[in-house]
Amino acid sequence: MTAVERDDPSSVGVRSSSDGDSAGARIGEADTVDWVAALGGTGPGQVSALRELHSLMIRAAGHQVWRMRAALPDPSPGAVDVIVNQAADEAMTALLGKLHTFQGRSRFTTWAFKFAILQAATEVRRLQWQHREVELRDLEQPSPAHDGPELSAEGTDLAGAVAQAMSRVLTPYQRRIAVALLVDAVPIDVLAERLGTSRGALYKTLHDVRSRLRRELTAKGYLLASQAHSPRTPQTDHDPTPSAGTR
């Protein structure tokens, strides 16, 4: 596994057989169009590309699982190997399903790396929470501790304002989802699985929660109007995270 941790995904290249197929040219990281063509093609060129992509997924997933191994119930090499291979297989399936969304704004291997990292982290978190109960509870009145009476008073005032805003502008469902994700730090994929919903639906709920709280806290003078709007995210290739759904 230490070899996995040292490997650089940028060193991976796809070499196809000399079958004359247009997708059978050497696939280098700089030539992202060839990656897409090879993976979407047929014959020996596709087989070679799939094999090299799977090797990349193994390396990326192995790197992530090794980083998070302390959170695993069983961090033995054999257990880690099983998780890495499962994550790599699922990440590869997800990437191939979204191959048409790749537009070359980043290196293909960098894009692929994200799929494996996300899936590996998801697998570790699932195992970490496998035998832990997820409790959907409402928000309790916070009691922040600060150094000095002035900071303590300010912190208590803001915490109280947040709690009141949550009671006023959020539905009971939104409050419980917010507490689970933001206070209790339940991984979103674990919560989605326990509730029988999707990550996208929970992301949508969390987005609505933040929007409502920002508006309320701005109206009450706890946030400046300029703080109520986050900067736009630069446009990149399609993210492996599922798109937001609705509830």
PDB file of C-alpha atoms in Angstrom:
ATOM      1  CA  MET A   1       0.000   0.000   0.000  1.00  0.00           C
ATOM      2  CA  THR A   2       2.932   2.327   0.540  1.00  0.00           C
ATOM      3  CA  ALA A   3       3.605   2.027  -3.174  1.00  0.00           C
ATOM      4  CA  VAL A   4       0.069   3.229  -3.823  1.00  0.00           C
ATOM      5  CA  GLU A   5       0.669   6.248  -1.635  1.00  0.00           C
ATOM      6  CA  ARG A   6       3.801   7.179  -3.607  1.00  0.00           C
ATOM      7  CA  ASP A   7       2.306   6.772  -7.058  1.00  0.00           C
ATOM      8  CA  ASP A   8       1.514   9.903  -9.032  1.00  0.00           C
ATOM      9  CA  PRO A   9      -1.569   9.544 -11.242  1.00  0.00           C
ATOM     10  CA  SER A  10      -0.092  11.935 -13.766  1.00  0.00           C
ATOM     11  CA  SER A  11       2.475   9.286 -14.653  1.00  0.00           C
ATOM     12  CA  VAL A  12      -0.202   6.935 -15.952  1.00  0.00           C
ATOM     13  CA  GLY A  13      -0.468   6.610 -19.719  1.00  0.00           C
ATOM     14  CA  VAL A  14      -2.574   4.350 -21.903  1.00  0.00           C
ATOM     15  CA  ARG A  15      -0.803   2.288 -24.517  1.00  0.00           C
ATOM     16  CA  SER A  16      -2.909   0.451 -27.051  1.00  0.00           C
ATOM     17  CA  SER A  17      -2.010  -2.267 -29.472  1.00  0.00           C
ATOM     18  CA  SER A  18      -0.969  -1.417 -33.011  1.00  0.00           C
ATOM     19  CA  ASP A  19      -4.294  -2.401 -34.545  1.00  0.00           C
ATOM     20  CA  GLY A  20      -4.584   0.717 -36.661  1.00  0.00           C
ATOM     21  CA  ASP A  21      -7.663   1.924 -34.787  1.00  0.00           C
ATOM     22  CA  SER A  22      -7.790   5.724 -34.446  1.00  0.00           C
ATOM     23  CA  ALA A  23      -8.414   5.223 -30.726  1.00  0.00           C
ATOM     24  CA  GLY A  24      -5.396   2.990 -30.548  1.00  0.00           C
ATOM     25  CA  ALA A  25      -2.780   5.729 -30.523  1.00  0.00           C
ATOM     26  CA  ARG A  26      -0.778   6.268 -27.385  1.00  0.00           C
ATOM     27  CA  ILE A  27      -2.977   7.971 -24.805  1.00  0.00           C
ATOM     28  CA  GLY A  28      -1.033  10.620 -22.928  1.00  0.00           C
ATOM     29  CA  GLU A  29      -2.274  12.927 -20.229  1.00  0.00           C
ATOM     30  CA  ALA A  30      -1.816  15.922 -22.484  1.00  0.00           C
ATOM     31  CA  ASP A  31      -3.990  14.378 -25.209  1.00  0.00           C
ATOM     32  CA  THR A  32      -7.320  14.214 -23.390  1.00  0.00           C
ATOM     33  CA  VAL A  33      -9.348  13.748 -26.570  1.00  0.00           C
ATOM     34  CA  ASP A  34      -7.616  10.402 -27.170  1.00  0.00           C
ATOM     35  CA  TRP A  35      -8.620   9.205 -23.691  1.00  0.00           C
ATOM     36  CA  VAL A  36     -12.275   9.878 -24.439  1.00  0.00           C
ATOM     37  CA  ALA A  37     -12.038   8.375 -27.911  1.00  0.00           C
ATOM     38  CA  ALA A  38     -10.272   5.251 -26.671  1.00  0.00           C
ATOM     39  CA  LEU A  39     -12.659   4.635 -23.793  1.00  0.00           C
ATOM     40  CA  GLY A  40     -15.679   5.219 -25.990  1.00  0.00           C
ATOM     41  CA  GLY A  41     -14.402   3.105 -28.824  1.00  0.00           C
ATOM     42  CA  THR A  42     -14.226  -0.629 -29.433  1.00  0.00           C
ATOM     43  CA  GLY A  43     -11.624  -3.314 -29.891  1.00  0.00           C
ATOM     44  CA  PRO A  44      -8.122  -3.635 -28.430  1.00  0.00           C
ATOM     45  CA  GLY A  45      -7.739   0.132 -28.070  1.00  0.00           C
ATOM     46  CA  GLN A  46     -10.700   0.321 -25.707  1.00  0.00           C
ATOM     47  CA  VAL A  47      -9.536  -2.719 -23.742  1.00  0.00           C
ATOM     48  CA  SER A  48      -6.126  -1.139 -23.231  1.00  0.00           C
ATOM     49  CA  ALA A  49      -7.660   2.185 -22.202  1.00  0.00           C
ATOM     50  CA  LEU A  50      -9.997   0.498 -19.722  1.00  0.00           C
ATOM     51  CA  ARG A  51      -7.120  -1.441 -18.216  1.00  0.00           C
ATOM     52  CA  GLU A  52      -5.017   1.696 -17.751  1.00  0.00           C
ATOM     53  CA  LEU A  53      -7.970   3.644 -16.368  1.00  0.00           C
ATOM     54  CA  HIS A  54      -8.630   0.919 -13.816  1.00  0.00           C
ATOM     55  CA  SER A  55      -4.969   1.042 -12.799  1.00  0.00           C
ATOM     56  CA  LEU A  56      -5.319   4.786 -12.242  1.00  0.00           C
ATOM     57  CA  MET A  57      -8.465   4.259 -10.168  1.00  0.00           C
ATOM     58  CA  ILE A  58      -6.687   1.686  -8.003  1.00  0.00           C
ATOM     59  CA  ARG A  59      -3.846   4.103  -7.323  1.00  0.00           C
ATOM     60  CA  ALA A  60      -6.131   7.026  -6.507  1.00  0.00           C
ATOM     61  CA  ALA A  61      -8.488   4.979  -4.331  1.00  0.00           C
ATOM     62  CA  GLY A  62      -5.546   3.375  -2.566  1.00  0.00           C
ATOM     63  CA  HIS A  63      -4.077   6.777  -1.776  1.00  0.00           C
ATOM     64  CA  GLN A  64      -7.353   7.993  -0.262  1.00  0.00           C
ATOM     65  CA  VAL A  65      -8.127   4.848   1.742  1.00  0.00           C
ATOM     66  CA  TRP A  66      -4.585   4.786   3.101  1.00  0.00           C
ATOM     67  CA  ARG A  67      -5.000   8.389   4.281  1.00  0.00           C
ATOM     68  CA  MET A  68      -8.272   7.505   6.060  1.00  0.00           C
ATOM     69  CA  ARG A  69      -7.296   4.046   7.302  1.00  0.00           C
ATOM     70  CA  ALA A  70      -7.364   5.101  10.969  1.00  0.00           C
ATOM     71  CA  ALA A  71     -11.147   5.498  10.661  1.00  0.00           C
ATOM     72  CA  LEU A  72     -11.630   1.913   9.472  1.00  0.00           C
ATOM     73  CA  PRO A  73     -12.960  -0.745  11.864  1.00  0.00           C
ATOM     74  CA  ASP A  74     -10.392  -3.103  10.312  1.00  0.00           C
ATOM     75  CA  PRO A  75      -7.312  -1.287   8.938  1.00  0.00           C
ATOM     76  CA  SER A  76      -5.471  -4.488   8.042  1.00  0.00           C
ATOM     77  CA  PRO A  77      -3.855  -4.644   4.578  1.00  0.00           C
ATOM     78  CA  GLY A  78      -6.316  -7.289   3.399  1.00  0.00           C
ATOM     79  CA  ALA A  79      -9.357  -5.223   4.425  1.00  0.00           C
ATOM     80  CA  VAL A  80      -7.872  -2.095   2.889  1.00  0.00           C
ATOM     81  CA  ASP A  81      -7.235  -3.929  -0.374  1.00  0.00           C
ATOM     82  CA  VAL A  82     -10.879  -5.013  -0.581  1.00  0.00           C
ATOM     83  CA  ILE A  83     -12.081  -1.434  -0.032  1.00  0.00           C
ATOM     84  CA  VAL A  84      -9.647  -0.041  -2.589  1.00  0.00           C
ATOM     85  CA  ASN A  85     -10.711  -2.477  -5.302  1.00  0.00           C
ATOM     86  CA  GLN A  86     -14.412  -1.969  -4.622  1.00  0.00           C
ATOM     87  CA  ALA A  87     -14.028   1.808  -4.688  1.00  0.00           C
ATOM     88  CA  ALA A  88     -11.972   1.670  -7.894  1.00  0.00           C
ATOM     89  CA  ASP A  89     -14.578  -0.495  -9.638  1.00  0.00           C
ATOM     90  CA  GLU A  90     -17.476   1.750  -8.636  1.00  0.00           C
ATOM     91  CA  ALA A  91     -15.568   4.932  -9.476  1.00  0.00           C
ATOM     92  CA  MET A  92     -14.715   3.580 -12.906  1.00  0.00           C
ATOM     93  CA  THR A  93     -18.349   2.703 -13.565  1.00  0.00           C
ATOM     94  CA  ALA A  94     -19.422   6.201 -12.508  1.00  0.00           C
ATOM     95  CA  LEU A  95     -16.794   7.865 -14.704  1.00  0.00           C
ATOM     96  CA  LEU A  96     -17.720   5.852 -17.787  1.00  0.00           C
ATOM     97  CA  GLY A  97     -21.345   6.831 -17.245  1.00  0.00           C
ATOM     98  CA  LYS A  98     -20.308  10.506 -17.356  1.00  0.00           C
ATOM     99  CA  LEU A  99     -17.609  10.241 -20.009  1.00  0.00           C
ATOM    100  CA  HIS A 100     -19.664  12.416 -22.359  1.00  0.00           C
ATOM    101  CA  THR A 101     -19.541  15.304 -19.859  1.00  0.00           C
ATOM    102  CA  PHE A 102     -15.758  15.662 -20.000  1.00  0.00           C
ATOM    103  CA  GLN A 103     -14.876  18.838 -21.876  1.00  0.00           C
ATOM    104  CA  GLY A 104     -11.122  19.053 -21.394  1.00  0.00           C
ATOM    105  CA  ARG A 105     -11.081  21.973 -18.937  1.00  0.00           C
ATOM    106  CA  SER A 106      -8.787  19.894 -16.740  1.00  0.00           C
ATOM    107  CA  ARG A 107      -6.502  16.951 -17.402  1.00  0.00           C
ATOM    108  CA  PHE A 108      -8.423  13.745 -17.893  1.00  0.00           C
ATOM    109  CA  THR A 109      -6.390  11.927 -15.250  1.00  0.00           C
ATOM    110  CA  THR A 110      -7.082  14.726 -12.757  1.00  0.00           C
ATOM    111  CA  TRP A 111     -10.794  14.428 -13.504  1.00  0.00           C
ATOM    112  CA  ALA A 112     -10.676  10.645 -13.139  1.00  0.00           C
ATOM    113  CA  PHE A 113      -8.708  10.958  -9.905  1.00  0.00           C
ATOM    114  CA  LYS A 114     -11.632  12.841  -8.322  1.00  0.00           C
ATOM    115  CA  PHE A 115     -14.046   9.984  -8.996  1.00  0.00           C
ATOM    116  CA  ALA A 116     -11.792   7.501  -7.224  1.00  0.00           C
ATOM    117  CA  ILE A 117     -11.084   9.792  -4.271  1.00  0.00           C
ATOM    118  CA  LEU A 118     -14.770  10.531  -3.735  1.00  0.00           C
ATOM    119  CA  GLN A 119     -15.776   6.882  -3.965  1.00  0.00           C
ATOM    120  CA  ALA A 120     -12.954   5.718  -1.692  1.00  0.00           C
ATOM    121  CA  ALA A 121     -13.882   8.294   0.950  1.00  0.00           C
ATOM    122  CA  THR A 122     -17.511   7.226   0.669  1.00  0.00           C
ATOM    123  CA  GLU A 123     -16.615   3.573   1.238  1.00  0.00           C
ATOM    124  CA  VAL A 124     -14.520   4.400   4.313  1.00  0.00           C
ATOM    125  CA  ARG A 125     -17.257   6.579   5.815  1.00  0.00           C
ATOM    126  CA  ARG A 126     -19.867   3.889   5.249  1.00  0.00           C
ATOM    127  CA  LEU A 127     -17.761   1.372   7.118  1.00  0.00           C
ATOM    128  CA  GLN A 128     -16.988   3.894   9.850  1.00  0.00           C
ATOM    129  CA  TRP A 129     -20.703   4.473  10.465  1.00  0.00           C
ATOM    130  CA  GLN A 130     -21.828   0.913   9.762  1.00  0.00           C
ATOM    131  CA  HIS A 131     -22.712   0.184  13.395  1.00  0.00           C
ATOM    132  CA  ARG A 132     -23.365   3.739  14.576  1.00  0.00           C
ATOM    133  CA  GLU A 133     -26.867   5.044  15.022  1.00  0.00           C
ATOM    134  CA  VAL A 134     -27.873   8.172  13.123  1.00  0.00           C
ATOM    135  CA  GLU A 135     -30.225  10.235  15.253  1.00  0.00           C
ATOM    136  CA  LEU A 136     -32.306  12.901  13.544  1.00  0.00           C
ATOM    137  CA  ARG A 137     -32.759  15.433  16.311  1.00  0.00           C
ATOM    138  CA  ASP A 138     -33.698  19.066  16.560  1.00  0.00           C
ATOM    139  CA  LEU A 139     -31.274  21.787  17.527  1.00  0.00           C
ATOM    140  CA  GLU A 140     -30.487  22.251  21.198  1.00  0.00           C
ATOM    141  CA  GLN A 141     -29.738  25.707  22.539  1.00  0.00           C
ATOM    142  CA  PRO A 142     -25.979  26.129  22.003  1.00  0.00           C
ATOM    143  CA  SER A 143     -23.692  27.359  24.757  1.00  0.00           C
ATOM    144  CA  PRO A 144     -20.410  28.419  23.111  1.00  0.00           C
ATOM    145  CA  ALA A 145     -17.347  28.956  25.275  1.00  0.00           C
ATOM    146  CA  HIS A 146     -14.991  31.849  24.582  1.00  0.00           C
ATOM    147  CA  ASP A 147     -12.021  33.460  26.257  1.00  0.00           C
ATOM    148  CA  GLY A 148     -13.212  36.600  27.987  1.00  0.00           C
ATOM    149  CA  PRO A 149     -16.695  37.896  28.806  1.00  0.00           C
ATOM    150  CA  GLU A 150     -17.044  40.134  25.736  1.00  0.00           C
ATOM    151  CA  LEU A 151     -16.365  37.379  23.215  1.00  0.00           C
ATOM    152  CA  SER A 152     -18.516  35.014  25.226  1.00  0.00           C
ATOM    153  CA  ALA A 153     -21.446  37.428  25.120  1.00  0.00           C
ATOM    154  CA  GLU A 154     -21.040  37.983  21.367  1.00  0.00           C
ATOM    155  CA  GLY A 155     -20.784  34.272  20.695  1.00  0.00           C
ATOM    156  CA  THR A 156     -23.810  33.492  22.829  1.00  0.00           C
ATOM    157  CA  ASP A 157     -25.799  36.221  21.082  1.00  0.00           C
ATOM    158  CA  LEU A 158     -24.913  34.939  17.600  1.00  0.00           C
ATOM    159  CA  ALA A 159     -25.534  31.313  18.556  1.00  0.00           C
ATOM    160  CA  GLY A 160     -28.912  32.271  19.942  1.00  0.00           C
ATOM    161  CA  ALA A 161     -29.744  34.192  16.769  1.00  0.00           C
ATOM    162  CA  VAL A 162     -28.855  31.170  14.639  1.00  0.00           C
ATOM    163  CA  ALA A 163     -30.990  28.889  16.805  1.00  0.00           C
ATOM    164  CA  GLN A 164     -33.929  31.308  16.604  1.00  0.00           C
ATOM    165  CA  ALA A 165     -33.510  31.659  12.847  1.00  0.00           C
ATOM    166  CA  MET A 166     -33.547  27.888  12.458  1.00  0.00           C
ATOM    167  CA  SER A 167     -36.778  27.703  14.446  1.00  0.00           C
ATOM    168  CA  ARG A 168     -38.414  30.498  12.441  1.00  0.00           C
ATOM    169  CA  VAL A 169     -37.418  29.872   8.833  1.00  0.00           C
ATOM    170  CA  LEU A 170     -36.674  26.132   8.606  1.00  0.00           C
ATOM    171  CA  THR A 171     -39.081  23.246   8.504  1.00  0.00           C
ATOM    172  CA  PRO A 172     -38.647  20.470  11.096  1.00  0.00           C
ATOM    173  CA  TYR A 173     -37.176  18.244   8.376  1.00  0.00           C
ATOM    174  CA  GLN A 174     -34.692  20.940   7.316  1.00  0.00           C
ATOM    175  CA  ARG A 175     -33.618  21.515  10.916  1.00  0.00           C
ATOM    176  CA  ARG A 176     -32.979  17.836  11.522  1.00  0.00           C
ATOM    177  CA  ILE A 177     -31.023  17.441   8.301  1.00  0.00           C
ATOM    178  CA  ALA A 178     -28.969  20.537   9.162  1.00  0.00           C
ATOM    179  CA  VAL A 179     -28.209  19.266  12.669  1.00  0.00           C
ATOM    180  CA  ALA A 180     -27.244  15.812  11.377  1.00  0.00           C
ATOM    181  CA  LEU A 181     -24.912  17.154   8.684  1.00  0.00           C
ATOM    182  CA  LEU A 182     -23.559  20.348  10.237  1.00  0.00           C
ATOM    183  CA  VAL A 183     -23.633  19.668  13.977  1.00  0.00           C
ATOM    184  CA  ASP A 184     -23.373  15.893  14.355  1.00  0.00           C
ATOM    185  CA  ALA A 185     -21.106  15.611  11.266  1.00  0.00           C
ATOM    186  CA  VAL A 186     -22.915  12.601   9.809  1.00  0.00           C
ATOM    187  CA  PRO A 187     -21.414  11.923   6.337  1.00  0.00           C
ATOM    188  CA  ILE A 188     -23.925  12.903   3.672  1.00  0.00           C
ATOM    189  CA  ASP A 189     -23.701   9.569   1.861  1.00  0.00           C
ATOM    190  CA  VAL A 190     -24.379   7.713   5.126  1.00  0.00           C
ATOM    191  CA  LEU A 191     -27.374   9.922   5.920  1.00  0.00           C
ATOM    192  CA  ALA A 192     -28.756   9.472   2.401  1.00  0.00           C
ATOM    193  CA  GLU A 193     -28.490   5.702   2.741  1.00  0.00           C
ATOM    194  CA  ARG A 194     -30.194   5.641   6.159  1.00  0.00           C
ATOM    195  CA  LEU A 195     -33.040   7.884   4.979  1.00  0.00           C
ATOM    196  CA  GLY A 196     -33.503   6.097   1.670  1.00  0.00           C
ATOM    197  CA  THR A 197     -32.856   9.277  -0.302  1.00  0.00           C
ATOM    198  CA  SER A 198     -30.065  10.609  -2.506  1.00  0.00           C
ATOM    199  CA  ARG A 199     -27.015  12.750  -1.842  1.00  0.00           C
ATOM    200  CA  GLY A 200     -28.401  15.225  -4.359  1.00  0.00           C
ATOM    201  CA  ALA A 201     -31.646  15.605  -2.427  1.00  0.00           C
ATOM    202  CA  LEU A 202     -29.740  16.248   0.785  1.00  0.00           C
ATOM    203  CA  TYR A 203     -27.453  18.760  -0.932  1.00  0.00           C
ATOM    204  CA  LYS A 204     -30.577  20.550  -2.167  1.00  0.00           C
ATOM    205  CA  THR A 205     -31.999  20.613   1.375  1.00  0.00           C
ATOM    206  CA  LEU A 206     -28.713  21.917   2.766  1.00  0.00           C
ATOM    207  CA  HIS A 207     -28.561  24.605   0.090  1.00  0.00           C
ATOM    208  CA  ASP A 208     -32.080  25.743   1.005  1.00  0.00           C
ATOM    209  CA  VAL A 209     -31.143  25.740   4.705  1.00  0.00           C
ATOM    210  CA  ARG A 210     -28.119  27.963   4.131  1.00  0.00           C
ATOM    211  CA  SER A 211     -30.030  30.330   1.848  1.00  0.00           C
ATOM    212  CA  ARG A 212     -32.842  30.792   4.349  1.00  0.00           C
ATOM    213  CA  LEU A 213     -30.485  31.278   7.278  1.00  0.00           C
ATOM    214  CA  ARG A 214     -28.371  33.812   5.362  1.00  0.00           C
ATOM    215  CA  ARG A 215     -31.446  35.853   4.470  1.00  0.00           C
ATOM    216  CA  GLU A 216     -32.757  35.768   8.039  1.00  0.00           C
ATOM    217  CA  LEU A 217     -29.437  36.636   9.680  1.00  0.00           C
ATOM    218  CA  THR A 218     -28.865  39.428   7.162  1.00  0.00           C
ATOM    219  CA  ALA A 219     -32.307  40.862   7.850  1.00  0.00           C
ATOM    220  CA  LYS A 220     -31.573  40.789  11.602  1.00  0.00           C
ATOM    221  CA  GLY A 221     -28.227  42.532  11.154  1.00  0.00           C
ATOM    222  CA  TYR A 222     -25.976  39.594  12.019  1.00  0.00           C
ATOM    223  CA  LEU A 223     -24.577  39.359   8.470  1.00  0.00           C
ATOM    224  CA  LEU A 224     -23.684  42.107   6.021  1.00  0.00           C
ATOM    225  CA  ALA A 225     -25.505  41.995   2.708  1.00  0.00           C
ATOM    226  CA  SER A 226     -22.175  41.356   0.961  1.00  0.00           C
ATOM    227  CA  GLN A 227     -21.619  38.269   3.149  1.00  0.00           C
ATOM    228  CA  ALA A 228     -24.952  36.764   2.184  1.00  0.00           C
ATOM    229  CA  HIS A 229     -23.721  35.839  -1.302  1.00  0.00           C
ATOM    230  CA  SER A 230     -20.854  33.430  -1.894  1.00  0.00           C
ATOM    231  CA  PRO A 231     -18.630  33.882  -4.969  1.00  0.00           C
ATOM    232  CA  ARG A 232     -19.484  31.907  -8.042  1.00  0.00           C
ATOM    233  CA  THR A 233     -17.557  28.694  -8.547  1.00  0.00           C
ATOM    234  CA  PRO A 234     -15.356  28.681 -11.658  1.00  0.00           C
ATOM    235  CA  GLN A 235     -16.693  26.449 -14.396  1.00  0.00           C
ATOM    236  CA  THR A 236     -14.930  23.099 -14.541  1.00  0.00           C
ATOM    237  CA  ASP A 237     -15.549  19.653 -15.954  1.00  0.00           C
ATOM    238  CA  HIS A 238     -18.571  17.798 -14.611  1.00  0.00           C
ATOM    239  CA  ASP A 239     -17.974  16.983 -10.958  1.00  0.00           C
ATOM    240  CA  PRO A 240     -18.347  13.334  -9.893  1.00  0.00           C
ATOM    241  CA  THR A 241     -20.691  14.406  -7.087  1.00  0.00           C
ATOM    242  CA  PRO A 242     -24.315  13.674  -8.065  1.00  0.00           C
ATOM    243  CA  SER A 243     -26.320  16.720  -9.063  1.00  0.00           C
ATOM    244  CA  ALA A 244     -28.805  18.147  -6.610  1.00  0.00           C
ATOM    245  CA  GLY A 245     -32.260  16.720  -6.604  1.00  0.00           C
ATOM    246  CA  THR A 246     -35.437  17.814  -4.914  1.00  0.00           C
ATOM    247  CA  ARG A 247     -37.507  16.735  -2.015  1.00  0.00           C
TER     248      ARG A 247
END
